Amino acid sequence: MHELSLCHAVMGVVDRARGDRTVSRVQLRVGQLRQVVPETLLYCWDLVTENTPMAGAVLDIDHVRVRLHCTDCGADTVIEKSLILLCDSCRSPTVQVREGEEFLVTTVHFATPTAPLSAPAEENDPEENSYGPIPST
Amino acid sequence: MGRFHRHDDGTVHQHEHEHEHDSAVATDLGDHTGYETGADRIDVLERIFDENDRAAAANRAAFDAQNVTCVNLMSAPGAGKTALLQRSLGELRDRGVRTGVIEGDIETSIDADRLAGLGAQISLLNTGNGFGGECHLDAPMVARALTGLRLADLDLLLVENVGNLVCPAEFDVGAHSSAMVYAVTEGEEKPLKYPVMFRAVDLVVVNKIDLLPYLDFDIDLFEANLDTVNPTARTIRVSTKTGVGLPDWLDWVTAPERR
C-alpha cells in the first residue's frame, strides 16, 4: 500500500506545478520495478485528491517495462512481467537496470488554456509566477 | 504493458503502448525541475522519489558527521526483527558499541517496550495516520525520529522498518547498509516472489534455524533462489531463541565496512 504515500507525493508535485489552474489530467511514467498496482494507485488518487483543487483529475499511468544491460555478455534484455533480473542471453544476474525504475510526473494537463507564455516577464509578480521551476527545498 | 486509467464510471482499463519511449528522457534523470510550457499542459518530468532521496541524503550526512553507522532492518511481519534486536542490544553494549534503535511500528509501543532497558537509545516512530498506517518508513519519518536520539553518543543506529516485503524496498532512509531477517518458516521461494526487496539488501539473517528439524525447509534451495536475484547478498544462519549464529551477525553489523 505504498500507493497512498506515492499519491500524496504526486499531488504535491502537481499542486506546485498547476499554479491556480484547474487540472484535468496527470500523466505518470512508472517503471515495473516500482511494484505499483495501477488499480490501487488510481483508487488512492481519487482518495487523496477528494476535496482538493485536483479532485476529478484523471491519472494516466504510462507503464515502463524493465530493460537490462548485461555486464557479463553485453546483451540487452527486456522483461515484460517478471521482476527477476536475469540476462536472457547468458542467464547472468550481473545486470544494470536501464529502464524500469522510473516514477515520474511527466505532464500536467489543464481544463482551461493557460495564458500565453510570451507575456512580458515584468508584468508577472515573481511570487505568483506559476511557470517557474519548483523551488528547491 | 501499457497505459492505465480510470473512467468516470469507475472502470479501469489499459491501452496498448501509444508511443515509443525516448530512452534519453527515460534514463537521464538529472535536474528536470524546469517546466516546458504549452497551451493547456506543462511537461514537469519530476521524479516522485526526489523529495525522499534528498531527505535520505541529509540523514546519511548527519550520520557521517557523527561517525554513526546506520543499518536498515527489514522483513515480513513476524520474522524476528525485534527478537534479533532484543538479543543483540545487550551484546552490543558489552562490546562497547553505543547503539540506537529507530522502532517503526504502525500503532503500538509493544516492540519499543521490548527493547527498553537493554542499554540502547530507542526512538519510537508510530506510522499510523488517518488512513490506517504507513506500510514503510521513509526518509522524512526517520529524520523526525532522529530528533529523539543523541547521535553524538552513538556508534550504530539500527532502523527497524515496518514488517513488509514490498514497500520498504522503495524508500531509501539514509542507511549505509540494509539487512533482512528471514524466518525458515517462510519457505524457500520468497526471493523469487519479492525479488525487488531481496535485491535491495546486503545481508539476509536466516532466523529460527532451531525449527529446521521440524520443517521441510530446504535451506540450500532458499540460498540458491536468493543467489538468483541477488548474487552479492550474504546469509547468516541464526536462532534468536538459542543464540546460534548471533556472534556472526554482531560481527557483520559492527564491521567497519558497513559504513
Short mmCIF file of C-alpha atoms in Angstrom, two decimals:
data_model
loop_
_atom_site.label_atom_id
_atom_site.label_comp_id
_atom_site.label_asym_id
_atom_site.label_seq_id
_atom_site.Cartn_x
_atom_site.Cartn_y
_atom_site.Cartn_z
CA MET A 1 0.00 0.00 0.00
CA HIS A 2 2.81 2.46 -0.69
CA GLU A 3 0.45 3.71 -3.43
CA LEU A 4 -1.15 6.00 -0.86
CA SER A 5 2.04 7.83 0.01
CA LEU A 6 3.06 7.88 -3.64
CA CYS A 7 -0.24 9.62 -4.48
CA HIS A 8 0.43 12.21 -1.79
CA ALA A 9 3.81 12.87 -3.38
CA VAL A 10 2.29 13.08 -6.88
CA MET A 11 -0.31 15.52 -5.59
CA GLY A 12 2.44 17.69 -4.10
CA VAL A 13 4.24 17.88 -7.44
CA VAL A 14 1.04 18.62 -9.35
CA ASP A 15 -0.10 21.23 -6.87
CA ARG A 16 3.20 23.11 -7.18
CA ALA A 17 3.05 22.90 -10.98
CA ARG A 18 -0.54 23.98 -11.50
CA GLY A 19 -0.50 27.50 -10.02
CA ASP A 20 -4.17 28.42 -9.85
CA ARG A 21 -5.23 26.39 -12.89
CA THR A 22 -7.69 23.51 -12.88
CA VAL A 23 -6.01 20.17 -13.52
CA SER A 24 -7.80 17.80 -15.89
CA ARG A 25 -5.22 15.06 -16.35
CA VAL A 26 -1.91 13.99 -14.86
CA GLN A 27 0.47 11.72 -16.72
CA LEU A 28 2.84 9.47 -14.82
CA ARG A 29 5.62 7.23 -16.05
CA VAL A 30 6.00 4.25 -13.72
CA GLY A 31 8.59 1.51 -14.04
CA GLN A 32 7.73 -2.13 -13.47
CA LEU A 33 10.28 -2.40 -10.63
CA ARG A 34 8.36 0.18 -8.58
CA GLN A 35 5.86 -2.58 -7.76
CA VAL A 36 2.90 -0.27 -8.11
CA VAL A 37 -0.55 -1.82 -8.58
CA PRO A 38 -2.19 0.51 -11.15
CA GLU A 39 -5.74 -0.06 -9.92
CA THR A 40 -4.66 0.71 -6.35
CA LEU A 41 -2.81 3.83 -7.45
CA LEU A 42 -5.93 5.10 -9.26
CA TYR A 43 -8.10 4.35 -6.26
CA CYS A 44 -5.69 6.12 -3.91
CA TRP A 45 -5.51 9.10 -6.28
CA ASP A 46 -9.27 9.59 -6.01
CA LEU A 47 -8.98 9.24 -2.25
CA VAL A 48 -6.20 11.77 -1.70
CA THR A 49 -7.46 14.35 -4.21
CA GLU A 50 -11.00 14.40 -2.79
CA ASN A 51 -11.91 17.93 -1.66
CA THR A 52 -8.71 19.35 -3.15
CA PRO A 53 -8.39 21.53 -6.27
CA MET A 54 -7.17 18.37 -8.06
CA ALA A 55 -10.35 16.39 -7.43
CA GLY A 56 -11.65 14.78 -10.61
CA ALA A 57 -8.34 14.97 -12.47
CA VAL A 58 -7.66 11.80 -14.43
CA LEU A 59 -4.48 9.91 -13.62
CA ASP A 60 -2.83 8.35 -16.66
CA ILE A 61 -0.18 5.75 -15.89
CA ASP A 62 2.39 5.02 -18.55
CA HIS A 63 3.84 1.66 -17.58
CA VAL A 64 7.55 1.14 -18.38
CA ARG A 65 8.84 -2.38 -18.59
CA VAL A 66 12.27 -3.42 -17.40
CA ARG A 67 15.26 -3.11 -19.71
CA LEU A 68 18.53 -4.64 -18.57
CA HIS A 69 22.08 -4.45 -19.80
CA CYS A 70 24.22 -7.48 -19.01
CA THR A 71 27.66 -6.54 -17.70
CA ASP A 72 28.92 -10.07 -18.45
CA CYS A 73 27.96 -10.53 -22.12
CA GLY A 74 26.74 -7.05 -23.11
CA ALA A 75 23.29 -8.17 -24.29
CA ASP A 76 20.15 -6.15 -23.57
CA THR A 77 17.07 -7.86 -22.14
CA VAL A 78 13.52 -6.58 -21.96
CA ILE A 79 11.37 -8.12 -19.22
CA GLU A 80 7.61 -7.98 -19.60
CA LYS A 81 6.14 -9.23 -16.34
CA SER A 82 8.66 -10.83 -14.03
CA LEU A 83 10.71 -8.87 -11.52
CA ILE A 84 13.62 -11.31 -11.63
CA LEU A 85 16.54 -9.66 -13.34
CA LEU A 86 18.46 -12.16 -15.44
CA CYS A 87 20.17 -11.71 -18.80
CA ASP A 88 18.18 -13.53 -21.48
CA SER A 89 21.29 -14.47 -23.43
CA CYS A 90 23.65 -15.84 -20.76
CA ARG A 91 21.35 -16.06 -17.66
CA SER A 92 23.75 -13.88 -15.68
CA PRO A 93 22.25 -11.94 -12.76
CA THR A 94 25.01 -9.32 -13.07
CA VAL A 95 22.93 -6.74 -14.90
CA GLN A 96 22.38 -2.98 -14.90
CA VAL A 97 18.80 -1.71 -14.88
CA ARG A 98 18.50 0.73 -17.78
CA GLU A 99 14.71 1.22 -17.57
CA GLY A 100 12.00 0.13 -15.18
CA GLU A 101 12.81 2.08 -12.01
CA GLU A 102 11.18 5.35 -13.12
CA PHE A 103 8.45 7.09 -11.17
CA LEU A 104 7.87 10.49 -12.72
CA VAL A 105 5.14 13.00 -13.18
CA THR A 106 5.65 13.75 -16.88
CA THR A 107 2.82 16.08 -17.90
CA VAL A 108 0.01 18.01 -16.24
CA HIS A 109 -2.99 18.95 -18.40
CA PHE A 110 -5.34 21.81 -17.58
CA ALA A 111 -9.05 22.23 -18.10
CA THR A 112 -8.69 25.74 -19.48
CA PRO A 113 -5.85 27.05 -21.65
CA THR A 114 -3.10 28.87 -19.82
CA ALA A 115 -2.13 32.45 -20.57
CA PRO A 116 0.42 32.71 -23.41
CA LEU A 117 4.00 32.21 -22.32
CA SER A 118 5.14 35.28 -24.24
CA ALA A 119 3.56 37.60 -21.66
CA PRO A 120 6.25 40.09 -20.61
CA ALA A 121 8.03 38.83 -17.53
CA GLU A 122 7.87 42.21 -15.76
CA GLU A 123 4.08 42.01 -15.63
CA ASN A 124 4.29 38.88 -13.54
CA ASP A 125 4.79 39.07 -9.85
CA PRO A 126 7.64 36.58 -9.36
CA GLU A 127 5.97 35.27 -6.22
CA GLU A 128 2.89 34.41 -8.24
CA ASN A 129 4.63 33.04 -11.31
CA SER A 130 3.24 29.58 -11.81
CA TYR A 131 5.57 28.79 -14.72
CA GLY A 132 8.80 28.93 -12.77
CA PRO A 133 10.82 25.95 -11.62
CA ILE A 134 9.86 24.31 -8.37
CA PRO A 135 11.88 25.97 -5.62
CA SER A 136 14.36 23.55 -4.14
CA THR A 137 13.66 22.83 -0.52
CA MET B 1 2.09 -3.43 -20.51
CA GLY B 2 0.61 -0.08 -21.46
CA ARG B 3 -1.37 2.79 -20.07
CA PHE B 4 -3.83 2.54 -17.22
CA HIS B 5 -6.55 4.98 -16.37
CA ARG B 6 -9.92 5.13 -14.75
CA HIS B 7 -13.16 6.42 -16.29
CA ASP B 8 -15.89 8.39 -14.58
CA ASP B 9 -17.93 5.23 -14.12
CA GLY B 10 -15.09 3.79 -12.07
CA THR B 11 -13.87 1.23 -14.60
CA VAL B 12 -10.14 0.84 -15.01
CA HIS B 13 -8.60 -0.26 -18.23
CA GLN B 14 -5.42 -0.47 -20.12
CA HIS B 15 -4.39 0.63 -23.61
CA GLU B 16 -1.57 -0.69 -25.68
CA HIS B 17 1.53 1.45 -25.67
CA GLU B 18 0.83 4.56 -27.71
CA HIS B 19 4.39 5.64 -28.26
CA GLU B 20 7.99 4.55 -28.11
CA HIS B 21 9.94 5.71 -25.11
CA ASP B 22 12.57 8.31 -25.61
CA SER B 23 15.32 6.48 -23.80
CA ALA B 24 17.31 9.69 -23.36
CA VAL B 25 14.49 11.03 -21.24
CA ALA B 26 13.78 7.73 -19.53
CA THR B 27 17.34 7.20 -18.40
CA ASP B 28 18.53 10.77 -17.92
CA LEU B 29 17.02 11.51 -14.55
CA GLY B 30 19.03 14.57 -13.67
CA ASP B 31 17.66 18.01 -12.94
CA HIS B 32 14.35 18.30 -14.76
CA THR B 33 12.70 20.78 -12.49
CA GLY B 34 12.32 23.41 -15.20
CA TYR B 35 8.92 23.27 -16.90
CA GLU B 36 8.23 23.42 -20.58
CA THR B 37 5.04 25.31 -21.12
CA GLY B 38 2.35 24.58 -23.67
CA ALA B 39 -1.11 26.00 -24.26
CA ASP B 40 -3.03 23.70 -21.94
CA ARG B 41 -0.42 21.46 -20.42
CA ILE B 42 3.03 21.56 -18.93
CA ASP B 43 5.75 18.94 -19.03
CA VAL B 44 7.01 18.51 -15.49
CA LEU B 45 9.34 15.48 -15.51
CA GLU B 46 9.72 15.48 -11.75
CA ARG B 47 10.77 12.30 -10.01
CA ILE B 48 8.40 11.36 -7.22
CA PHE B 49 11.18 9.90 -5.08
CA ASP B 50 13.33 13.05 -5.27
CA GLU B 51 12.00 14.52 -2.05
CA ASN B 52 12.57 11.26 -0.16
CA ASP B 53 16.03 10.82 -1.67
CA ARG B 54 17.04 14.36 -0.66
CA ALA B 55 15.92 13.66 2.91
CA ALA B 56 17.78 10.32 2.84
CA ALA B 57 20.97 12.07 1.74
CA ALA B 58 20.55 14.57 4.60
CA ASN B 59 20.08 11.71 7.09
CA ARG B 60 23.21 10.00 5.78
CA ALA B 61 25.18 13.23 6.05
CA ALA B 62 24.01 13.59 9.67
CA PHE B 63 25.18 10.04 10.43
CA ASP B 64 28.53 10.59 8.73
CA ALA B 65 29.09 13.83 10.63
CA GLN B 66 28.85 11.90 13.92
CA ASN B 67 30.59 8.71 12.70
CA VAL B 68 27.39 6.72 13.15
CA THR B 69 26.77 3.59 11.06
CA CYS B 70 23.12 3.16 10.11
CA VAL B 71 21.63 -0.22 9.13
CA ASN B 72 18.07 -0.60 7.84
CA LEU B 73 16.47 -3.81 9.12
CA MET B 74 13.57 -5.16 7.05
CA SER B 75 11.47 -8.33 6.98
CA ALA B 76 8.00 -9.76 6.66
CA PRO B 77 5.89 -9.46 9.83
CA GLY B 78 6.93 -11.98 12.45
CA ALA B 79 10.33 -12.99 11.04
CA GLY B 80 12.08 -11.83 14.20
CA LYS B 81 13.42 -8.30 13.75
CA THR B 82 12.55 -7.27 17.28
CA ALA B 83 13.74 -10.60 18.74
CA LEU B 84 17.07 -10.14 16.94
CA LEU B 85 17.39 -6.65 18.39
CA GLN B 86 16.46 -7.92 21.85
CA ARG B 87 19.26 -10.50 21.68
CA SER B 88 21.70 -8.01 20.15
CA LEU B 89 21.43 -4.85 22.23
CA GLY B 90 22.96 -6.27 25.43
CA GLU B 91 25.75 -7.95 23.45
CA LEU B 92 26.47 -4.74 21.57
CA ARG B 93 26.67 -2.85 24.87
CA ASP B 94 29.13 -5.47 26.17
CA ARG B 95 31.21 -4.99 23.03
CA GLY B 96 31.31 -1.27 23.75
CA VAL B 97 29.16 -0.35 20.74
CA ARG B 98 26.84 2.53 21.61
CA THR B 99 23.62 1.59 19.81
CA GLY B 100 20.41 3.39 18.97
CA VAL B 101 17.20 1.96 17.54
CA ILE B 102 14.50 3.64 15.49
CA GLU B 103 11.47 1.46 16.00
CA GLY B 104 8.90 1.70 13.22
CA ASP B 105 5.50 0.46 14.27
CA ILE B 106 2.11 1.30 12.85
CA GLU B 107 0.32 1.92 16.11
CA THR B 108 1.69 0.46 19.34
CA SER B 109 4.79 0.78 21.53
CA ILE B 110 4.91 -3.01 22.12
CA ASP B 111 8.17 -3.53 20.22
CA ALA B 112 9.82 -0.44 21.70
CA ASP B 113 8.83 -1.63 25.21
CA ARG B 114 10.52 -5.00 24.50
CA LEU B 115 13.77 -3.16 23.76
CA ALA B 116 13.72 -0.88 26.81
CA GLY B 117 16.37 -1.34 29.49
CA LEU B 118 18.96 -3.02 27.23
CA GLY B 119 21.33 -0.07 27.14
CA ALA B 120 20.28 1.39 23.81
CA GLN B 121 18.68 4.70 22.91
CA ILE B 122 15.22 3.98 21.49
CA SER B 123 13.14 6.31 19.34
CA LEU B 124 9.64 5.06 18.62
CA LEU B 125 8.08 6.08 15.33
CA ASN B 126 4.38 5.31 15.00
CA THR B 127 3.41 5.48 11.37
CA GLY B 128 -0.33 5.36 11.95
CA ASN B 129 -2.26 8.18 10.30
CA GLY B 130 -5.81 8.89 9.23
CA PHE B 131 -5.67 6.22 6.55
CA GLY B 132 -4.71 3.34 8.84
CA GLY B 133 -0.93 3.46 8.91
CA GLU B 134 2.01 3.53 6.58
CA CYS B 135 3.49 0.30 5.37
CA HIS B 136 7.10 1.51 5.42
CA LEU B 137 9.44 4.10 6.88
CA ASP B 138 10.57 6.88 4.59
CA ALA B 139 13.47 9.28 4.98
CA PRO B 140 11.46 12.25 6.37
CA MET B 141 9.98 9.95 9.05
CA VAL B 142 13.45 8.77 10.04
CA ALA B 143 14.59 12.40 10.14
CA ARG B 144 11.77 13.08 12.59
CA ALA B 145 12.78 10.08 14.73
CA LEU B 146 16.37 11.38 14.85
CA THR B 147 15.20 14.32 16.94
CA GLY B 148 14.57 11.75 19.73
CA LEU B 149 18.17 10.46 19.65
CA ARG B 150 21.56 11.87 20.64
CA LEU B 151 23.57 10.93 17.55
CA ALA B 152 26.81 12.23 19.07
CA ASP B 153 26.55 9.45 21.70
CA LEU B 154 26.05 6.64 19.16
CA ASP B 155 28.26 4.35 17.07
CA LEU B 156 25.49 2.29 15.48
CA LEU B 157 21.89 3.08 14.58
CA LEU B 158 19.54 0.21 13.72
CA VAL B 159 16.33 1.16 11.93
CA GLU B 160 13.63 -1.44 12.48
CA ASN B 161 11.39 -0.92 9.48
CA VAL B 162 7.71 -1.84 9.26
CA GLY B 163 7.19 -5.55 8.59
CA ASN B 164 6.52 -5.72 4.84
CA LEU B 165 8.39 -7.22 1.88
CA VAL B 166 7.26 -4.72 -0.77
CA CYS B 167 7.08 -1.08 0.26
CA PRO B 168 10.21 -0.60 2.42
CA ALA B 169 12.40 -1.61 -0.54
CA GLU B 170 11.25 1.51 -2.39
CA PHE B 171 12.31 4.09 0.18
CA ASP B 172 15.92 4.97 0.93
CA VAL B 173 16.00 6.09 4.57
CA GLY B 174 19.65 7.14 4.54
CA ALA B 175 21.08 3.87 5.91
CA HIS B 176 24.57 2.73 4.90
CA SER B 177 23.58 -0.94 4.68
CA SER B 178 20.39 -2.98 4.59
CA ALA B 179 19.70 -6.33 6.20
CA MET B 180 16.71 -8.63 6.07
CA VAL B 181 15.54 -11.03 8.73
CA TYR B 182 14.07 -14.13 7.14
CA ALA B 183 12.36 -16.94 9.05
CA VAL B 184 12.77 -20.54 7.87
CA THR B 185 9.00 -20.88 8.26
CA GLU B 186 8.57 -18.56 5.27
CA GLY B 187 9.54 -21.23 2.72
CA GLU B 188 12.24 -21.28 0.05
CA GLU B 189 10.56 -19.23 -2.65
CA LYS B 190 10.16 -15.73 -1.27
CA PRO B 191 13.29 -14.38 -3.03
CA LEU B 192 11.55 -15.21 -6.32
CA LYS B 193 8.24 -13.71 -5.19
CA TYR B 194 9.68 -10.49 -3.74
CA PRO B 195 12.84 -10.01 -5.83
CA VAL B 196 12.91 -6.21 -5.51
CA MET B 197 13.22 -6.45 -1.73
CA PHE B 198 15.76 -9.28 -1.81
CA ARG B 199 17.82 -7.32 -4.34
CA ALA B 200 17.86 -4.31 -2.02
CA VAL B 201 19.63 -5.99 0.91
CA ASP B 202 23.28 -6.68 1.69
CA LEU B 203 22.60 -9.44 4.21
CA VAL B 204 19.88 -11.99 4.92
CA VAL B 205 19.75 -13.22 8.51
CA VAL B 206 18.10 -16.64 8.20
CA ASN B 207 16.35 -16.87 11.54
CA LYS B 208 14.59 -19.58 13.57
CA ILE B 209 17.00 -22.30 12.43
CA ASP B 210 16.25 -24.11 15.70
CA LEU B 211 12.99 -25.10 13.94
CA LEU B 212 14.74 -26.80 11.00
CA PRO B 213 14.30 -30.37 12.39
CA TYR B 214 10.53 -29.85 12.37
CA LEU B 215 10.21 -28.34 8.89
CA ASP B 216 10.69 -29.38 5.27
CA PHE B 217 12.54 -26.11 4.63
CA ASP B 218 15.43 -26.69 2.18
CA ILE B 219 17.96 -24.04 3.16
CA ASP B 220 20.21 -24.76 0.17
CA LEU B 221 17.30 -24.19 -2.21
CA PHE B 222 16.49 -20.93 -0.40
CA GLU B 223 20.09 -19.77 -0.80
CA ALA B 224 20.08 -20.77 -4.49
CA ASN B 225 16.89 -18.73 -5.01
CA LEU B 226 18.46 -15.78 -3.21
CA ASP B 227 21.55 -16.12 -5.39
CA THR B 228 19.34 -15.87 -8.49
CA VAL B 229 18.01 -12.45 -7.54
CA ASN B 230 20.95 -11.13 -5.50
CA PRO B 231 24.30 -12.85 -6.06
CA THR B 232 26.16 -10.50 -3.72
CA ALA B 233 23.96 -10.85 -0.61
CA ARG B 234 25.49 -12.69 2.35
CA THR B 235 23.49 -15.03 4.56
CA ILE B 236 23.99 -15.73 8.26
CA ARG B 237 22.05 -18.56 9.93
CA VAL B 238 20.72 -17.52 13.32
CA SER B 239 18.39 -18.64 16.04
CA THR B 240 17.27 -15.77 18.21
CA LYS B 241 15.90 -18.45 20.57
CA THR B 242 19.13 -20.41 21.16
CA GLY B 243 21.61 -17.68 20.23
CA VAL B 244 23.26 -19.74 17.46
CA GLY B 245 24.83 -17.50 14.83
CA LEU B 246 24.40 -14.30 16.82
CA PRO B 247 28.15 -13.57 17.04
CA ASP B 248 28.38 -13.69 13.23
CA TRP B 249 25.52 -11.20 12.94
CA LEU B 250 27.11 -8.93 15.54
CA ASP B 251 30.43 -9.10 13.70
CA TRP B 252 28.68 -8.19 10.44
CA VAL B 253 26.70 -5.27 11.81
CA THR B 254 29.72 -3.77 13.62
CA ALA B 255 32.22 -4.31 10.79
CA PRO B 256 33.90 -1.08 9.67
CA GLU B 257 32.88 -1.71 6.06
CA ARG B 258 29.19 -1.36 6.96
CA ARG B 259 29.60 2.39 6.52
#
